[in-house]
Tab-separated table of C-alpha atoms in Angstrom:
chain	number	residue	atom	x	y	z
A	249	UNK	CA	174.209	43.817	166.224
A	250	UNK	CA	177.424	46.292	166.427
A	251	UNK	CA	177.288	48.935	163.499
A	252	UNK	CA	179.828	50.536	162.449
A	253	UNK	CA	179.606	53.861	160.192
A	254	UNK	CA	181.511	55.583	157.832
A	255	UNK	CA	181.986	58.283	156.331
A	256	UNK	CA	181.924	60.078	153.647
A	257	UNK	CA	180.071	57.713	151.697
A	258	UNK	CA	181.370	58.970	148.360
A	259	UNK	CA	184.026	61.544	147.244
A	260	UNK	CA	185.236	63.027	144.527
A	261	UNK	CA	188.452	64.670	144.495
A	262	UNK	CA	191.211	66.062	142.334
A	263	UNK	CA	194.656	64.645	141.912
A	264	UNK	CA	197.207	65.756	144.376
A	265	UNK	CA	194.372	66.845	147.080
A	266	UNK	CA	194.031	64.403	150.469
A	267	UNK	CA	191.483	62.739	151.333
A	268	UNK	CA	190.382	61.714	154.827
A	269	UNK	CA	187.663	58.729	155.919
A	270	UNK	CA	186.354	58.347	159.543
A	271	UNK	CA	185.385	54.946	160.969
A	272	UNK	CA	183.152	55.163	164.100
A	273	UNK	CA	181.948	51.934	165.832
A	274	UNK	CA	178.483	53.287	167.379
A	275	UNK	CA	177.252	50.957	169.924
A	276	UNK	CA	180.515	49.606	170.661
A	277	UNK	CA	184.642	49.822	171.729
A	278	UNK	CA	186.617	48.823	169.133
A	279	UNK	CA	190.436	47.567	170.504
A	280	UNK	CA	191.036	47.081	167.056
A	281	UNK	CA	190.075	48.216	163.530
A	282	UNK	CA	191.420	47.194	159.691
A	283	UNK	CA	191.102	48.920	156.698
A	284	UNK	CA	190.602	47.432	153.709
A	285	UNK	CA	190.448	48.295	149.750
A	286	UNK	CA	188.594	46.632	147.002
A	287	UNK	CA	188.774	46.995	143.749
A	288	UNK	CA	185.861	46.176	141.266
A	289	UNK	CA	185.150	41.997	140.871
A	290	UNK	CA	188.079	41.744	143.298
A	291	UNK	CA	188.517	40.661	146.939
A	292	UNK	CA	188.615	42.337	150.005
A	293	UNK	CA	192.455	43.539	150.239
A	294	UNK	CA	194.035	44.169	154.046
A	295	UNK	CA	195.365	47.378	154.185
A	296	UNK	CA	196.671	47.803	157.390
A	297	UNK	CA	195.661	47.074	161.263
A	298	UNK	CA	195.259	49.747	163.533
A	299	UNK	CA	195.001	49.275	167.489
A	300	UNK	CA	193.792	52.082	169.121
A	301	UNK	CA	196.535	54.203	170.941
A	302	UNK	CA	199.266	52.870	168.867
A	303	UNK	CA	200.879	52.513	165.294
A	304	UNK	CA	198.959	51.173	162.452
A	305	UNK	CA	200.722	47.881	161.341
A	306	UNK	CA	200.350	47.779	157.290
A	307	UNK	CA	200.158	45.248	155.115
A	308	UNK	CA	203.364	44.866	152.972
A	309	UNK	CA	202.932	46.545	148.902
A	310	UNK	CA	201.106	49.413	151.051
A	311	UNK	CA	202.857	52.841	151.891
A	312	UNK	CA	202.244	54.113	155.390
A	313	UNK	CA	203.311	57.337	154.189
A	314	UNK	CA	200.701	57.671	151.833
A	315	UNK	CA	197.712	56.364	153.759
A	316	UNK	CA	197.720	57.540	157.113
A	317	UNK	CA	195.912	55.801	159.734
A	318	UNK	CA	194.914	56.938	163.247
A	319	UNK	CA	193.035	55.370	165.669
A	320	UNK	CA	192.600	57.950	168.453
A	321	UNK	CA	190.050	56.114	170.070
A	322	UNK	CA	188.235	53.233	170.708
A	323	UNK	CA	185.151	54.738	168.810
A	324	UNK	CA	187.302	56.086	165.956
A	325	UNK	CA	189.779	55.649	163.267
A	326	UNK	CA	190.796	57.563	160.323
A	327	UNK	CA	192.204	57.169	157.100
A	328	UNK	CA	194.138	59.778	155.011
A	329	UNK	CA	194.506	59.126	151.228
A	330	UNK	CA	197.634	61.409	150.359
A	331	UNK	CA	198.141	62.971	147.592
A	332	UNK	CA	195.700	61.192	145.957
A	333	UNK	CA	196.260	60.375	142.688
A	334	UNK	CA	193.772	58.380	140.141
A	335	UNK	CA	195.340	54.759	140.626
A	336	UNK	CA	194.170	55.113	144.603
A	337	UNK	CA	190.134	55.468	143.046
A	338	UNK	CA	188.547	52.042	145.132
A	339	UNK	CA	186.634	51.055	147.956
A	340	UNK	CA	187.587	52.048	150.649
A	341	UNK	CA	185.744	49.433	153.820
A	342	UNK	CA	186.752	49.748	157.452
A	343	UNK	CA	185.834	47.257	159.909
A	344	UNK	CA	186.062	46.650	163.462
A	345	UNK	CA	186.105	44.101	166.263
A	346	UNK	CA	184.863	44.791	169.681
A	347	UNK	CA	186.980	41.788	171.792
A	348	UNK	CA	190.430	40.678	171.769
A	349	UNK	CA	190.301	37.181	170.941
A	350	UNK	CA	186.785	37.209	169.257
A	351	UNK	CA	187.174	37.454	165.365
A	352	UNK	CA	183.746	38.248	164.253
A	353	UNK	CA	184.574	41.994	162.387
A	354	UNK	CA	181.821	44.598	161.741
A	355	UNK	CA	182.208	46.154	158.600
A	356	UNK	CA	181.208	49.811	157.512
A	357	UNK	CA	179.099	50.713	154.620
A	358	UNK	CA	182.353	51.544	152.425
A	359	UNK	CA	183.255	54.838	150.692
A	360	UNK	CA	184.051	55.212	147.103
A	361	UNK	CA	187.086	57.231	146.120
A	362	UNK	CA	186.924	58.844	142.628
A	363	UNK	CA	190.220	60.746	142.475
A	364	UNK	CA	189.442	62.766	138.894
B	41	UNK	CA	201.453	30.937	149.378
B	42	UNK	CA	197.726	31.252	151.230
B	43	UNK	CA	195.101	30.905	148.345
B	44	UNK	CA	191.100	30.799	148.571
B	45	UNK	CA	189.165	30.297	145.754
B	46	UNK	CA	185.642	30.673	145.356
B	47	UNK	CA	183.795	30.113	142.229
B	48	UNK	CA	183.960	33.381	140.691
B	49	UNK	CA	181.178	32.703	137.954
B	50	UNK	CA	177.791	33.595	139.106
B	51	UNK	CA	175.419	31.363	140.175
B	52	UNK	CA	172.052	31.516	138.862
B	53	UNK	CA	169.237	29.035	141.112
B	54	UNK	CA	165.333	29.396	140.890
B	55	UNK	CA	164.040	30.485	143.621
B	56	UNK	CA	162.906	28.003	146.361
B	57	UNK	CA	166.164	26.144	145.531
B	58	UNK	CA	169.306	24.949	147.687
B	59	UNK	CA	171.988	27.412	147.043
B	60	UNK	CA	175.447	25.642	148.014
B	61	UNK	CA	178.571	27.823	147.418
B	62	UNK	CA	182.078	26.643	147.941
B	63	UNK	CA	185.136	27.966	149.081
B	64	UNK	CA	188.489	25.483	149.080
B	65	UNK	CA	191.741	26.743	150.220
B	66	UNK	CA	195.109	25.957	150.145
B	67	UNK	CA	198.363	26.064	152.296
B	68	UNK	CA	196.284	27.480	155.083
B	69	UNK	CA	194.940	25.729	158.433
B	70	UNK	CA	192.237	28.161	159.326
B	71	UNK	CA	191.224	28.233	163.062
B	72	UNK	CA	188.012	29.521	161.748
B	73	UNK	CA	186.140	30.185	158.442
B	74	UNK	CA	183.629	32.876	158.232
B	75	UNK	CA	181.092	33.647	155.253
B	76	UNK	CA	179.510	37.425	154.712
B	77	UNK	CA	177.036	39.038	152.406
B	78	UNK	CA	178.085	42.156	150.445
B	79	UNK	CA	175.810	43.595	148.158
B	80	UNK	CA	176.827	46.174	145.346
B	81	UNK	CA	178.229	49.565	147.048
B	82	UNK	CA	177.867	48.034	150.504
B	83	UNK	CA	180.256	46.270	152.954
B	84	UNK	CA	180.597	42.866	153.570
B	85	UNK	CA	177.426	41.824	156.572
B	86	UNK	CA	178.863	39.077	158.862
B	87	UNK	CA	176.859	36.033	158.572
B	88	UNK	CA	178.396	32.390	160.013
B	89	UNK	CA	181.323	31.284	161.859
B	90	UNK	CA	182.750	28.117	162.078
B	91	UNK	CA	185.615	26.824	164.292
B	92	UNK	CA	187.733	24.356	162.844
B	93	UNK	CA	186.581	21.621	165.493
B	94	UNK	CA	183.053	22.217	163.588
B	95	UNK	CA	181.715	20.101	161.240
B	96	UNK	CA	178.676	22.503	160.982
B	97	UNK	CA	176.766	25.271	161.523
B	98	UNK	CA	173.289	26.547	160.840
B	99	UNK	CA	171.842	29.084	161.521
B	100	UNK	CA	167.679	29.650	160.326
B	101	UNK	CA	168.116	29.209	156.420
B	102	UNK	CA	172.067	29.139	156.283
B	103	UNK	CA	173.955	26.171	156.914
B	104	UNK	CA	177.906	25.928	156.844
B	105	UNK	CA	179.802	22.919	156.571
B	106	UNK	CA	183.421	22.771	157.143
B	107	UNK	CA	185.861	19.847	156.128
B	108	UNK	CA	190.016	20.522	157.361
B	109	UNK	CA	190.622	17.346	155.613
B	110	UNK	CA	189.732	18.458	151.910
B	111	UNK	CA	190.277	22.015	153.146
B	112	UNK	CA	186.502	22.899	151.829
B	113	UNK	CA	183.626	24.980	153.598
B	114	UNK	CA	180.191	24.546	151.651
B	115	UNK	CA	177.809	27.408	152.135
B	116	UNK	CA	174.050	26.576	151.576
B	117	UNK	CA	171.223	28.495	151.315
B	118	UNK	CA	167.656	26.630	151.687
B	119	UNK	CA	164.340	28.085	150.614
B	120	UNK	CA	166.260	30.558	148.610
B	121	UNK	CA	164.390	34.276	147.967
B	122	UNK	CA	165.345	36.689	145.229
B	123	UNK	CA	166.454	38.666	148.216
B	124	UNK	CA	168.825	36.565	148.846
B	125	UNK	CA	171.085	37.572	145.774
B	126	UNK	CA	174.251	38.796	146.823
B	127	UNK	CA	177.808	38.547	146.846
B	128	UNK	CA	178.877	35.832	149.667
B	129	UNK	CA	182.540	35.498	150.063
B	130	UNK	CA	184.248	33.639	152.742
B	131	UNK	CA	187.321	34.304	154.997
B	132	UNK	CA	190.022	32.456	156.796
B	133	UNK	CA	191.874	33.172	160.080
B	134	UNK	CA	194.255	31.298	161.990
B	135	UNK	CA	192.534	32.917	165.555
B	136	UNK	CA	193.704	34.884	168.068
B	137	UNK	CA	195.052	38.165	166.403
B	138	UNK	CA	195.807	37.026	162.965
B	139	UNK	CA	194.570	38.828	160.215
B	140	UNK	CA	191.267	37.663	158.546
B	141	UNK	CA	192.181	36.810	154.672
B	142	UNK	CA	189.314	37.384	152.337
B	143	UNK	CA	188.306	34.930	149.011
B	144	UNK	CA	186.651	37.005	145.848
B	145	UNK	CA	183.433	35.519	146.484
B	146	UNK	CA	180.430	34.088	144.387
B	147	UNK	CA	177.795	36.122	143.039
B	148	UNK	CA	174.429	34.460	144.230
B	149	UNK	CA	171.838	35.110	141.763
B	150	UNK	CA	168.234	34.081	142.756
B	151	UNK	CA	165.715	33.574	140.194
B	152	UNK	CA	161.654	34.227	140.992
């Protein structure tokens, strides 16, 4: 099946530093990718939509100016946390579809944010 | 407004069991429902699909059912192993390029 990595897995960082995630889909081209947060016991929230080539649509409640999306290619996208600040410590999950039309996603492994 | 709900205690079966979780929703028609896996610290692993012209799915120990009319999907696992205890939650699109909408899922918890 498609995989889809992330990375890093984990990261600690202090409050006020940024923080970036990459998303790679490995054995596939990704026309589109979401981002997602979860919080402990919680559900998969929809962060924001990102097409490669073009602007990030996000999910209203979340600030495009403070996580910055980028989807330079159809392997890659990439989240920036920031500022970071200790309220934005969650799960970070990517995932990624590889055909217009076809809904099945791929999800990455997730990375935890610990902003200290 | 969109809800899914998913029984959000655990479930505890013995092993060998039926596992049947549910997932209802409400002021949605779905064009599809999936159900994934996610264990702790992981994502979510894609695991069924089913179209809303579906009554069911299987797929080697999974089976999905889907019912528009009482807006219900019923998510059973047969033969169930201890390694089969996970978080399963299910999601909801309308097709095409809406966005997928998550439910909090059900913690499967299998017993030996």
């Amino acid at each position: 099946g498609a995989v889809v990595s992330q990375h890093p897995s984990r990261v600690i960082c202090k409050s006020g530093t940024s923080v970036k995630i990459e998303c790679r889909s490995l054995d596939f081209q990704a026309t589109t990718m979401f981002w997602y947060r979860q919080f402990p016991k919680q559900s998969l929230m929809l962060m924001a939509t990102s097409n490669e080539g073009s602007k990030a649509t996000y999910e209203q409640g979340v600030e495009k100016d403070k996580f910055l999306i980028n989807h330079a290619s159809l392997t890659l996208s990439t989240l920036t946390v920031t500022s970071a600040h200790p309220e934005d410590s969650s799960f970070y999950i990517c995932s990624a579809r590889d055909r217009e039309g076809i809904n099945e996603q791929f999800f990455g492994p997730g990375t935890r944010l610990t902003v200290l | 407004s969109q809800k899914i709900e998913q029984n959000s205690e655990a479930l505890n079966i013995q092993e060998g069991k039926t596992a049947t979780l549910t997932c209802n929703y409400t002021n949605y028609s779905p064009a599809y429902l999936q159900w994934y896996r996610q264990d702790p610290g992981r994502g979510p692993v894609f695991l069924l699909l089913i179209r809303e012209n579906e009554k069911e799915k299987r797929k080697e120990r999974l089976k999905v059912t889907f019912d528009t009319t009482l807006k219900q999907s019923l998510f059973h696992i047969t033969a169930s192993q201890p390694a089969d205890s996970a978080t399963y939650l299910c999601a909801l699109s309308s097709g095409g390029y809406q966005k997928v909408t998550f439910g909090t899922g059900t913690k499967l918890q299998v017993i030996p």
